[in-house]
């Protein structure tokens, strides 16, 4: 549900920002750094073009740490260079607005890690509220579409899928399906993980067999013992560099293609790698493990999905 903007509160926040800006000056050490600052990856001509815009915006900064301010200089310079190069008006007021920052976040930050991307976006939006309080006071971030987690399988559905995987006719589809089920229920492997997974990423010789997954955040996960038989069947006959499920690491819908070829006899729920992964995640949430460790095992930076799983666990109990 969207939240209505309180116009009076928005005006008060705007007035406060404007009042602060009228008397605001950045610390002298920040000003000294700003006067000397020049990005190493921009030529002199380009820097002369955008320097006044960058400096005007940065003089609205309220950060106290010089180290943080230096990082902000790099962030703002990159943002202004990228945005003006794509036809946006070359003024501070025209650039530091939600729509331009939105475009930069979506298209101009691909080279950053997820952590750096989030930090830089937050810094830009905070600065924008000082530069342009009229347009930024009531908005702090772009609404991001959220896809609810698929429900985990219940015990009966899980048993049905395990039966199909264990009795499926031999061949490429049977082997790949065994890998999907074993690694989905046993280690939380999702479709993106399985698309790039190779035999050498699975260590079955260790005392506690593991799989290293890289489709989301790279992580090494211990495989649950009850699903090792399926995993062993899923990698049978593969060489170290062979892909486990995919035939091409760049192909899309790899797992869906495998699921569509599975031979089902008798009752069977929808076959979904997302639900297999969710079932493993629900198992993790139910263990006496720290939330931070669960998030790391799941390859997640946000716990929202894990919180959603609690509702399913409550319903099943």
Tab-separated table of C-alpha atoms in Angstrom:
chain	number	residue	atom	x	y	z
A	1	UNK	CA	0.000	0.000	0.000
A	2	UNK	CA	1.426	3.399	-0.928
A	3	UNK	CA	1.741	6.021	1.793
A	4	UNK	CA	0.201	9.467	1.232
A	5	UNK	CA	2.640	12.344	1.391
A	6	UNK	CA	1.928	14.798	4.197
A	7	UNK	CA	2.127	18.142	2.375
A	8	UNK	CA	2.509	20.212	5.542
A	9	UNK	CA	5.333	18.036	6.835
A	10	UNK	CA	6.970	18.186	3.424
A	11	UNK	CA	6.857	22.003	3.459
A	12	UNK	CA	8.315	22.125	6.954
A	13	UNK	CA	11.178	19.835	5.937
A	14	UNK	CA	11.797	21.952	2.826
A	15	UNK	CA	11.907	25.162	4.867
A	16	UNK	CA	14.298	23.616	7.375
A	17	UNK	CA	16.663	22.494	4.610
A	18	UNK	CA	16.546	25.898	2.916
A	19	UNK	CA	17.237	27.692	6.201
A	20	UNK	CA	20.203	25.454	6.903
A	21	UNK	CA	21.521	25.874	3.380
A	22	UNK	CA	21.464	29.669	3.588
A	23	UNK	CA	24.034	29.670	6.384
A	24	UNK	CA	25.783	26.418	5.490
A	25	UNK	CA	29.482	26.163	4.766
A	26	UNK	CA	31.488	22.998	4.446
A	27	UNK	CA	34.504	22.656	6.799
A	28	UNK	CA	37.692	24.360	5.634
A	29	UNK	CA	39.526	21.065	5.171
A	30	UNK	CA	36.672	19.875	2.937
A	31	UNK	CA	36.862	23.087	0.916
A	32	UNK	CA	40.613	22.672	0.515
A	33	UNK	CA	40.188	19.134	-0.779
A	34	UNK	CA	37.367	20.237	-3.083
A	35	UNK	CA	39.540	22.957	-4.636
A	36	UNK	CA	42.291	20.396	-5.308
A	37	UNK	CA	40.003	17.543	-6.385
A	38	UNK	CA	40.119	16.238	-9.930
A	39	UNK	CA	39.085	12.717	-11.055
A	40	UNK	CA	41.968	10.729	-12.486
A	41	UNK	CA	39.859	9.111	-15.197
A	42	UNK	CA	38.593	12.375	-16.749
A	43	UNK	CA	40.583	14.478	-19.193
A	44	UNK	CA	41.129	18.177	-18.503
A	45	UNK	CA	38.567	19.401	-21.020
A	46	UNK	CA	35.775	17.241	-19.625
A	47	UNK	CA	36.609	18.167	-16.035
A	48	UNK	CA	36.486	21.890	-16.836
A	49	UNK	CA	32.970	21.353	-18.193
A	50	UNK	CA	31.517	19.619	-15.147
A	51	UNK	CA	33.689	21.002	-12.332
A	52	UNK	CA	31.372	23.937	-11.445
A	53	UNK	CA	28.383	21.567	-11.179
A	54	UNK	CA	30.290	19.123	-8.995
A	55	UNK	CA	31.654	21.830	-6.701
A	56	UNK	CA	28.284	23.556	-6.278
A	57	UNK	CA	26.635	20.280	-5.283
A	58	UNK	CA	29.419	19.255	-2.907
A	59	UNK	CA	29.283	22.592	-1.088
A	60	UNK	CA	25.795	21.527	0.010
A	61	UNK	CA	27.225	18.416	1.676
A	62	UNK	CA	26.645	17.912	5.378
A	63	UNK	CA	29.048	15.005	5.921
A	64	UNK	CA	31.518	15.630	8.752
A	65	UNK	CA	34.264	13.124	8.012
A	66	UNK	CA	36.920	14.201	5.511
A	67	UNK	CA	37.323	10.599	4.401
A	68	UNK	CA	33.613	10.327	3.665
A	69	UNK	CA	33.717	13.663	1.840
A	70	UNK	CA	36.563	12.429	-0.382
A	71	UNK	CA	34.470	9.397	-1.332
A	72	UNK	CA	31.516	11.683	-2.017
A	73	UNK	CA	33.683	13.743	-4.382
A	74	UNK	CA	34.355	10.637	-6.459
A	75	UNK	CA	30.707	9.596	-6.324
A	76	UNK	CA	29.322	12.993	-7.351
A	77	UNK	CA	31.892	13.451	-10.122
A	78	UNK	CA	31.004	10.101	-11.642
A	79	UNK	CA	27.278	10.830	-11.372
A	80	UNK	CA	27.561	14.271	-12.992
A	81	UNK	CA	29.852	13.005	-15.761
A	82	UNK	CA	27.575	10.044	-16.561
A	83	UNK	CA	24.323	12.011	-16.387
A	84	UNK	CA	25.393	15.028	-18.448
A	85	UNK	CA	26.987	12.738	-21.031
A	86	UNK	CA	23.513	11.273	-21.638
A	87	UNK	CA	21.817	14.551	-22.409
A	88	UNK	CA	20.619	15.737	-19.016
A	89	UNK	CA	20.792	19.482	-18.428
A	90	UNK	CA	24.204	20.531	-17.148
A	91	UNK	CA	23.112	22.299	-13.962
A	92	UNK	CA	23.211	21.174	-10.365
A	93	UNK	CA	19.484	21.775	-9.888
A	94	UNK	CA	18.540	19.778	-12.989
A	95	UNK	CA	20.710	16.786	-12.111
A	96	UNK	CA	20.043	16.255	-8.410
A	97	UNK	CA	16.448	15.175	-8.775
A	98	UNK	CA	14.896	11.727	-8.211
A	99	UNK	CA	14.367	10.812	-11.869
A	100	UNK	CA	17.978	11.488	-12.903
A	101	UNK	CA	19.372	9.658	-9.879
A	102	UNK	CA	16.983	6.783	-10.601
A	103	UNK	CA	18.370	6.462	-14.131
A	104	UNK	CA	21.951	6.537	-12.878
A	105	UNK	CA	21.230	3.845	-10.286
A	106	UNK	CA	19.577	1.586	-12.884
A	107	UNK	CA	22.006	2.072	-15.751
A	108	UNK	CA	25.157	3.801	-14.582
A	109	UNK	CA	26.223	1.738	-11.567
A	110	UNK	CA	26.639	-1.716	-13.108
A	111	UNK	CA	30.367	-1.719	-12.455
A	112	UNK	CA	29.923	-1.279	-8.697
A	113	UNK	CA	29.523	-4.086	-6.199
A	114	UNK	CA	26.120	-4.352	-4.527
A	115	UNK	CA	27.491	-2.866	-1.328
A	116	UNK	CA	29.154	0.076	-3.073
A	117	UNK	CA	26.076	0.655	-5.192
A	118	UNK	CA	23.823	0.923	-2.148
A	119	UNK	CA	26.267	3.202	-0.310
A	120	UNK	CA	26.749	5.525	-3.289
A	121	UNK	CA	23.034	5.710	-4.008
A	122	UNK	CA	22.288	6.622	-0.398
A	123	UNK	CA	24.962	9.341	-0.413
A	124	UNK	CA	23.625	10.849	-3.654
A	125	UNK	CA	20.038	10.949	-2.445
A	126	UNK	CA	21.076	12.494	0.870
A	127	UNK	CA	23.035	15.192	-0.967
A	128	UNK	CA	20.134	15.763	-3.365
A	129	UNK	CA	17.851	16.620	-0.447
A	130	UNK	CA	20.220	19.476	0.410
A	131	UNK	CA	20.694	20.617	-3.184
A	132	UNK	CA	17.030	20.431	-4.196
A	133	UNK	CA	14.760	20.308	-1.137
A	134	UNK	CA	11.642	21.117	-3.189
A	135	UNK	CA	11.956	17.921	-5.217
A	136	UNK	CA	13.695	15.636	-2.763
A	137	UNK	CA	12.341	16.466	0.673
A	138	UNK	CA	9.514	13.940	0.581
A	139	UNK	CA	11.341	11.203	-1.256
A	140	UNK	CA	14.358	9.260	-0.142
A	141	UNK	CA	14.537	6.371	-2.556
A	142	UNK	CA	12.990	4.805	-5.592
A	143	UNK	CA	10.233	2.296	-4.857
A	144	UNK	CA	11.620	-1.068	-5.885
A	145	UNK	CA	9.361	-3.821	-7.068
A	146	UNK	CA	9.279	-6.734	-4.649
A	147	UNK	CA	8.538	-10.282	-5.709
A	148	UNK	CA	7.227	-12.319	-2.757
A	149	UNK	CA	9.054	-15.563	-2.096
A	150	UNK	CA	7.536	-18.704	-3.502
A	151	UNK	CA	6.062	-20.925	-0.781
A	152	UNK	CA	8.234	-23.783	0.438
A	153	UNK	CA	7.040	-27.329	-0.164
A	154	UNK	CA	5.284	-29.075	2.681
A	155	UNK	CA	6.344	-32.534	3.842
A	156	UNK	CA	4.002	-34.434	1.504
A	157	UNK	CA	5.058	-32.465	-1.574
A	158	UNK	CA	8.735	-32.834	-0.680
A	159	UNK	CA	8.363	-36.584	-0.359
A	160	UNK	CA	6.594	-36.769	-3.724
A	161	UNK	CA	9.412	-34.859	-5.441
A	162	UNK	CA	12.069	-37.005	-3.780
A	163	UNK	CA	10.272	-40.131	-4.967
A	164	UNK	CA	10.208	-38.860	-8.554
A	165	UNK	CA	13.883	-37.912	-8.429
A	166	UNK	CA	14.899	-41.276	-6.966
A	167	UNK	CA	12.932	-43.356	-9.473
A	168	UNK	CA	13.328	-41.253	-12.615
A	169	UNK	CA	14.680	-43.172	-15.633
A	170	UNK	CA	18.405	-42.842	-16.182
A	171	UNK	CA	19.715	-40.367	-18.710
A	172	UNK	CA	20.643	-36.665	-18.856
A	173	UNK	CA	17.255	-35.450	-17.599
A	174	UNK	CA	17.217	-37.862	-14.649
A	175	UNK	CA	20.762	-36.925	-13.683
A	176	UNK	CA	20.146	-33.182	-13.938
A	177	UNK	CA	16.846	-33.409	-12.067
A	178	UNK	CA	18.575	-35.304	-9.263
A	179	UNK	CA	21.155	-32.485	-9.061
A	180	UNK	CA	18.448	-29.811	-9.022
A	181	UNK	CA	16.517	-31.503	-6.232
A	182	UNK	CA	19.539	-32.574	-4.194
A	183	UNK	CA	21.212	-29.173	-4.319
A	184	UNK	CA	17.960	-27.238	-3.999
A	185	UNK	CA	16.737	-29.053	-0.887
A	186	UNK	CA	20.228	-29.822	0.363
A	187	UNK	CA	22.024	-26.495	-0.111
A	188	UNK	CA	19.520	-23.890	-1.293
A	189	UNK	CA	20.752	-23.722	-4.879
A	190	UNK	CA	18.574	-21.471	-7.021
A	191	UNK	CA	18.207	-21.286	-10.815
A	192	UNK	CA	21.010	-18.714	-11.164
A	193	UNK	CA	23.331	-20.840	-9.056
A	194	UNK	CA	22.701	-23.956	-11.131
A	195	UNK	CA	23.151	-22.163	-14.439
A	196	UNK	CA	26.892	-21.690	-13.802
A	197	UNK	CA	27.582	-24.624	-11.458
A	198	UNK	CA	30.409	-26.990	-12.456
A	199	UNK	CA	31.419	-30.371	-11.065
A	200	UNK	CA	34.550	-28.915	-9.488
A	201	UNK	CA	32.371	-26.632	-7.344
A	202	UNK	CA	31.055	-29.660	-5.436
A	203	UNK	CA	33.294	-31.353	-2.877
A	204	UNK	CA	31.859	-34.732	-1.949
A	205	UNK	CA	35.125	-36.111	-0.609
A	206	UNK	CA	35.227	-33.902	2.482
A	207	UNK	CA	34.000	-35.065	5.870
A	208	UNK	CA	31.219	-32.518	5.461
A	209	UNK	CA	30.483	-32.304	1.704
A	210	UNK	CA	30.001	-28.770	0.375
A	211	UNK	CA	29.001	-26.887	-2.749
A	212	UNK	CA	30.258	-23.449	-3.773
A	213	UNK	CA	27.451	-21.441	-5.363
A	214	UNK	CA	28.023	-18.267	-7.358
A	215	UNK	CA	24.760	-17.348	-9.098
A	216	UNK	CA	23.762	-14.943	-6.310
A	217	UNK	CA	26.365	-14.011	-3.719
A	218	UNK	CA	29.303	-16.416	-3.785
A	219	UNK	CA	29.093	-18.760	-0.827
A	220	UNK	CA	30.100	-22.259	0.203
A	221	UNK	CA	27.297	-24.292	1.744
A	222	UNK	CA	27.385	-27.634	3.530
A	223	UNK	CA	25.080	-30.125	1.796
A	224	UNK	CA	22.483	-31.703	4.053
A	225	UNK	CA	23.388	-35.414	4.479
A	226	UNK	CA	19.909	-36.709	3.617
A	227	UNK	CA	20.247	-35.338	0.068
A	228	UNK	CA	23.789	-36.487	-0.711
A	229	UNK	CA	22.599	-39.561	-2.647
A	230	UNK	CA	20.749	-37.319	-5.096
A	231	UNK	CA	23.727	-34.987	-5.460
A	232	UNK	CA	26.052	-37.922	-6.121
A	233	UNK	CA	23.684	-39.168	-8.803
A	234	UNK	CA	23.479	-35.648	-10.207
A	235	UNK	CA	27.227	-35.417	-10.824
A	236	UNK	CA	27.858	-39.021	-11.829
A	237	UNK	CA	30.252	-39.292	-14.757
A	238	UNK	CA	31.053	-35.574	-14.957
A	239	UNK	CA	34.560	-34.171	-15.402
A	240	UNK	CA	35.741	-31.361	-13.082
A	241	UNK	CA	35.021	-28.556	-15.579
A	242	UNK	CA	31.681	-29.935	-16.784
A	243	UNK	CA	28.535	-27.929	-16.116
A	244	UNK	CA	26.253	-29.868	-13.787
A	245	UNK	CA	22.852	-28.766	-15.109
A	246	UNK	CA	23.399	-26.366	-18.001
A	247	UNK	CA	24.863	-27.110	-21.394
A	248	UNK	CA	25.828	-23.444	-21.832
A	249	UNK	CA	26.650	-21.106	-18.933
A	250	UNK	CA	25.040	-18.212	-20.829
A	251	UNK	CA	21.769	-20.002	-21.499
A	252	UNK	CA	18.589	-18.840	-19.785
A	253	UNK	CA	15.830	-20.906	-18.184
A	254	UNK	CA	18.230	-23.818	-17.745
A	255	UNK	CA	16.434	-25.334	-14.768
A	256	UNK	CA	12.959	-24.723	-16.169
A	257	UNK	CA	13.984	-26.639	-19.256
A	258	UNK	CA	15.060	-29.618	-17.127
A	259	UNK	CA	11.869	-29.512	-15.070
A	260	UNK	CA	9.719	-29.485	-18.187
A	261	UNK	CA	11.256	-32.793	-19.355
A	262	UNK	CA	10.857	-34.665	-16.071
A	263	UNK	CA	8.706	-37.783	-16.375
A	264	UNK	CA	6.071	-37.680	-13.677
A	265	UNK	CA	4.052	-40.715	-12.662
A	266	UNK	CA	1.328	-40.145	-10.112
A	267	UNK	CA	0.509	-37.038	-8.114
A	268	UNK	CA	3.145	-34.350	-8.125
A	269	UNK	CA	3.233	-30.671	-7.097
A	270	UNK	CA	4.520	-27.935	-9.383
A	271	UNK	CA	8.229	-28.494	-9.981
A	272	UNK	CA	10.012	-25.256	-9.124
A	273	UNK	CA	13.646	-24.664	-8.237
A	274	UNK	CA	12.572	-21.506	-6.431
A	275	UNK	CA	10.327	-23.547	-4.153
A	276	UNK	CA	13.065	-26.132	-3.558
A	277	UNK	CA	15.372	-23.294	-2.515
A	278	UNK	CA	12.630	-21.765	-0.347
A	279	UNK	CA	12.134	-25.125	1.379
A	280	UNK	CA	15.826	-25.236	2.268
A	281	UNK	CA	15.698	-21.612	3.431
A	282	UNK	CA	12.720	-22.396	5.649
A	283	UNK	CA	14.730	-25.254	7.156
A	284	UNK	CA	17.614	-22.822	7.823
A	285	UNK	CA	15.329	-20.304	9.516
A	286	UNK	CA	14.069	-23.075	11.794
A	287	UNK	CA	17.596	-23.963	12.970
A	288	UNK	CA	19.332	-22.477	16.041
A	289	UNK	CA	21.626	-20.365	13.857
A	290	UNK	CA	22.324	-16.610	13.928
A	291	UNK	CA	20.342	-14.591	11.384
A	292	UNK	CA	23.547	-13.151	9.916
A	293	UNK	CA	24.853	-16.668	9.270
A	294	UNK	CA	21.563	-17.732	7.685
A	295	UNK	CA	21.638	-14.691	5.382
A	296	UNK	CA	25.204	-15.513	4.367
A	297	UNK	CA	24.330	-19.137	3.600
A	298	UNK	CA	21.321	-18.000	1.569
A	299	UNK	CA	23.366	-15.448	-0.377
A	300	UNK	CA	21.136	-12.599	0.768
A	301	UNK	CA	21.850	-9.046	1.907
A	302	UNK	CA	18.291	-8.437	3.074
A	303	UNK	CA	16.362	-10.541	5.566
A	304	UNK	CA	12.952	-9.648	4.110
A	305	UNK	CA	12.558	-12.961	2.312
A	306	UNK	CA	13.528	-14.850	5.447
A	307	UNK	CA	10.962	-12.910	7.441
A	308	UNK	CA	8.314	-13.880	4.873
A	309	UNK	CA	9.244	-17.520	5.402
A	310	UNK	CA	8.360	-17.259	9.080
A	311	UNK	CA	4.696	-16.862	8.095
A	312	UNK	CA	4.837	-20.175	6.223
A	313	UNK	CA	6.489	-21.859	9.169
A	314	UNK	CA	3.801	-20.570	11.509
A	315	UNK	CA	1.060	-21.762	9.177
A	316	UNK	CA	2.605	-25.223	9.014
A	317	UNK	CA	3.044	-25.563	12.772
